[in-house]
């Protein structure tokens, strides 16, 4: 089609640009902290900075998944932990060793750190949940947290995610193809169409990844 167009037009020409890419990813260690307040709300802190890449959205989703998959009841329609979670901005004193936000790996590392925190909280709360389940046959989130506070459970968990040796470096692949038209008289350039393919791996949130791309 390009060749046919160029053969039929003297002053306008089209061309295809194909750019493949191989990006070497290096995952960095990053800290995280998850705290459950007395009203059942959840506060999350991570070393990464939200700058439009959807980091906090993914962190909230990971927190909700890691806690609800173990501590919430599937038959409770009102148990939506995602609405109870807020991510707050940290600084280099509240979370030391936070490193820097770069290289499209901060979401990956931050979510891994948050999951480690949630695993600690789940381990602390599971005995209480099991006991309440045996007594009542159902465990509401607020009731679980209230019981935990009465038993002086530590509701703050810190973690420092460090990639396992051999897993911190890998390759991402992608390609972009654009169809461009140039007016040889005026120099006007028009991008008629662009297509991108990017390997997001196991996406935490396809909609966010699509938006970032």
Coordinates of C-alpha atoms in Angstrom, one line a residue:
X1 CA 0.0 0.0 0.0
X2 CA 2.9 2.4 0.8
X3 CA 4.6 1.6 -2.5
X4 CA 1.3 2.1 -4.4
X5 CA 0.7 5.4 -2.7
X6 CA 4.2 6.7 -3.4
X7 CA 3.9 5.7 -7.0
X8 CA 0.7 7.6 -7.5
X9 CA 1.7 10.8 -5.6
X10 CA 4.5 13.1 -6.6
X11 CA 4.6 15.6 -3.7
X12 CA 3.4 13.4 -0.8
X13 CA 5.2 10.3 0.3
X14 CA 4.6 7.7 3.0
X15 CA 6.9 5.4 4.9
X16 CA 7.0 2.8 7.6
X17 CA 9.1 3.1 10.7
X18 CA 9.7 0.0 12.8
X19 CA 11.6 0.3 16.1
X20 CA 12.1 -2.9 18.1
X21 CA 13.4 -2.6 21.7
X22 CA 15.0 -4.9 24.3
X23 CA 15.1 -3.2 27.7
X24 CA 17.2 -4.7 30.5
X25 CA 15.3 -4.4 33.7
X26 CA 17.1 -4.2 37.1
X27 CA 14.8 -4.6 40.1
X28 CA 16.0 -2.7 43.1
X29 CA 15.3 -3.4 46.8
X30 CA 12.6 -1.2 48.3
X31 CA 10.9 -0.9 51.8
X32 CA 7.2 -1.0 52.6
X33 CA 4.9 -0.5 55.6
X34 CA 1.3 -1.5 56.1
X35 CA -0.7 -0.3 59.2
X36 CA -4.2 -1.2 60.2
X37 CA -6.0 1.4 62.2
X38 CA -8.6 0.7 64.9
X39 CA -11.5 1.5 62.6
X40 CA -10.4 -1.1 60.1
X41 CA -8.9 1.3 57.6
X42 CA -5.5 0.6 56.2
X43 CA -2.5 2.9 55.6
X44 CA 0.2 1.9 53.3
X45 CA 3.7 3.5 52.7
X46 CA 6.2 2.5 50.1
X47 CA 9.6 3.8 49.1
X48 CA 8.5 4.6 45.5
X49 CA 7.1 7.9 44.3
X50 CA 3.7 8.2 42.5
X51 CA 4.4 10.3 39.4
X52 CA 1.6 9.2 37.1
X53 CA 2.6 5.6 36.5
X54 CA -0.2 4.2 38.7
X55 CA 2.1 3.0 41.5
X56 CA -0.4 3.8 44.3
X57 CA -3.3 2.1 42.5
X58 CA -1.2 -1.1 42.1
X59 CA 0.0 -0.9 45.7
X60 CA -3.6 -0.6 47.0
X61 CA -4.7 -3.5 44.9
X62 CA -1.9 -5.7 46.2
X63 CA -2.7 -4.8 49.8
X64 CA -6.4 -5.6 49.3
X65 CA -5.6 -8.9 47.6
X66 CA -2.9 -10.0 50.1
X67 CA -5.2 -9.3 53.1
X68 CA -8.6 -10.3 51.8
X69 CA -7.5 -13.6 50.2
X70 CA -6.6 -14.8 53.7
X71 CA -8.7 -12.7 56.2
X72 CA -11.9 -11.8 54.5
X73 CA -14.9 -14.1 53.8
X74 CA -15.8 -14.6 50.1
X75 CA -19.6 -14.6 51.0
X76 CA -19.4 -11.1 52.6
X77 CA -20.5 -8.6 49.9
X78 CA -19.6 -5.6 52.2
X79 CA -16.0 -6.7 52.6
X80 CA -14.3 -4.4 50.1
X81 CA -10.9 -3.8 51.6
X82 CA -9.8 -1.7 48.6
X83 CA -12.1 1.2 49.7
X84 CA -10.5 1.1 53.2
X85 CA -6.9 1.5 51.9
X86 CA -5.0 4.8 51.4
X87 CA -1.4 5.2 50.4
X88 CA 0.4 8.1 51.9
X89 CA 3.6 9.8 50.8
X90 CA 6.7 8.9 52.8
X91 CA 10.1 10.5 53.2
X92 CA 13.6 9.2 53.7
X93 CA 13.2 9.2 57.5
X94 CA 9.9 7.3 57.7
X95 CA 11.2 4.7 55.3
X96 CA 14.9 4.5 55.1
X97 CA 16.7 2.8 52.1
X98 CA 13.9 3.8 49.8
X99 CA 16.3 4.3 46.9
X100 CA 14.9 6.0 43.8
X101 CA 11.9 5.7 41.5
X102 CA 13.1 4.8 38.0
X103 CA 13.3 2.1 35.4
X104 CA 9.7 1.0 35.4
X105 CA 10.4 -1.4 38.3
X106 CA 9.2 0.6 41.3
X107 CA 5.6 -0.8 41.1
X108 CA 7.0 -4.3 41.0
X109 CA 9.3 -3.9 44.0
X110 CA 6.8 -1.8 46.0
X111 CA 4.0 -4.4 45.6
X112 CA 6.4 -7.1 46.6
X113 CA 7.4 -5.2 49.7
X114 CA 3.7 -4.6 50.6
X115 CA 2.9 -8.3 50.2
X116 CA 5.6 -9.1 52.6
X117 CA 4.1 -6.7 55.1
X118 CA 0.6 -8.2 54.6
X119 CA 2.0 -11.7 55.1
X120 CA 3.2 -10.7 58.5
X121 CA -0.1 -9.2 59.5
X122 CA -2.0 -12.2 58.2
X123 CA 0.2 -14.5 60.4
X124 CA -0.6 -12.4 63.4
X125 CA -4.4 -12.3 62.7
X126 CA -5.1 -15.8 61.5
X127 CA -5.3 -17.4 65.0
X128 CA -7.9 -14.7 66.0
X129 CA -9.8 -15.2 62.8
X130 CA -9.9 -19.0 63.2
X131 CA -11.1 -18.7 66.8
X132 CA -13.9 -16.2 65.8
X133 CA -14.9 -18.4 62.9
X134 CA -15.3 -21.4 65.3
X135 CA -17.4 -19.3 67.6
X136 CA -19.7 -17.5 65.1
X137 CA -19.2 -19.1 61.7
X138 CA -18.5 -15.7 60.2
X139 CA -15.9 -13.1 60.6
X140 CA -16.4 -9.5 59.6
X141 CA -13.3 -7.4 59.0
X142 CA -14.2 -4.8 61.6
X143 CA -14.9 -7.5 64.2
X144 CA -11.5 -9.1 63.4
X145 CA -9.7 -5.8 63.9
X146 CA -11.5 -5.0 67.1
X147 CA -10.6 -8.4 68.5
X148 CA -7.0 -7.9 67.5
X149 CA -6.8 -4.5 69.2
X150 CA -8.3 -6.0 72.4
X151 CA -5.5 -8.6 72.3
X152 CA -2.8 -6.0 71.7
X153 CA -1.8 -7.3 68.3
X154 CA 0.8 -5.3 66.5
X155 CA -1.0 -3.8 63.5
X156 CA 2.1 -2.2 61.9
X157 CA 4.3 -4.3 59.7
X158 CA 7.5 -3.3 58.0
X159 CA 9.4 -5.1 55.3
X160 CA 12.3 -4.6 53.0
X161 CA 12.0 -6.4 49.7
X162 CA 15.2 -7.7 48.2
X163 CA 15.1 -9.6 44.9
X164 CA 16.2 -13.2 45.2
X165 CA 19.6 -13.8 43.5
X166 CA 19.0 -14.4 39.8
X167 CA 15.5 -12.8 39.7
X168 CA 16.5 -9.1 39.8
X169 CA 17.5 -8.8 36.2
X170 CA 15.5 -9.7 33.1
X171 CA 14.7 -8.5 29.7
X172 CA 11.5 -6.7 28.4
X173 CA 10.6 -6.8 24.8
X174 CA 8.6 -4.4 22.7
X175 CA 8.1 -2.9 19.2
X176 CA 6.5 0.2 17.7
X177 CA 5.4 0.6 14.1
X178 CA 4.4 4.0 12.7
X179 CA 3.0 5.0 9.2
X180 CA 4.2 8.5 8.3
X181 CA 3.3 10.9 5.5
X182 CA 5.5 13.8 4.4
X183 CA 4.6 16.7 2.2
X184 CA 7.7 17.3 0.1
X185 CA 6.7 20.9 -0.7
X186 CA 5.8 22.2 2.7
X187 CA 7.8 19.8 4.9
X188 CA 4.6 18.9 6.9
X189 CA 4.8 15.5 8.6
X190 CA 1.8 13.5 9.7
X191 CA 1.7 10.4 11.7
X192 CA -1.1 8.4 10.2
X193 CA -1.0 5.4 12.5
X194 CA 1.1 3.9 15.3
X195 CA 0.9 0.5 16.9
X196 CA 2.8 -0.6 20.0
X197 CA 3.5 -4.0 21.5
X198 CA 4.9 -4.2 25.0
X199 CA 5.6 -7.1 27.2
X200 CA 4.1 -6.2 30.6
X201 CA 4.7 -9.7 32.1
X202 CA 2.1 -10.7 34.6
X203 CA 0.3 -7.3 34.7
X204 CA -0.9 -6.1 38.1
X205 CA -3.4 -3.8 36.4
X206 CA -3.8 -4.0 32.6
X207 CA -5.7 -0.7 32.4
X208 CA -3.0 1.2 34.3
X209 CA -0.2 -0.4 32.2
X210 CA -2.1 0.5 29.0
X211 CA -2.4 4.1 30.2
X212 CA 1.3 4.3 31.0
X213 CA 2.3 2.8 27.7

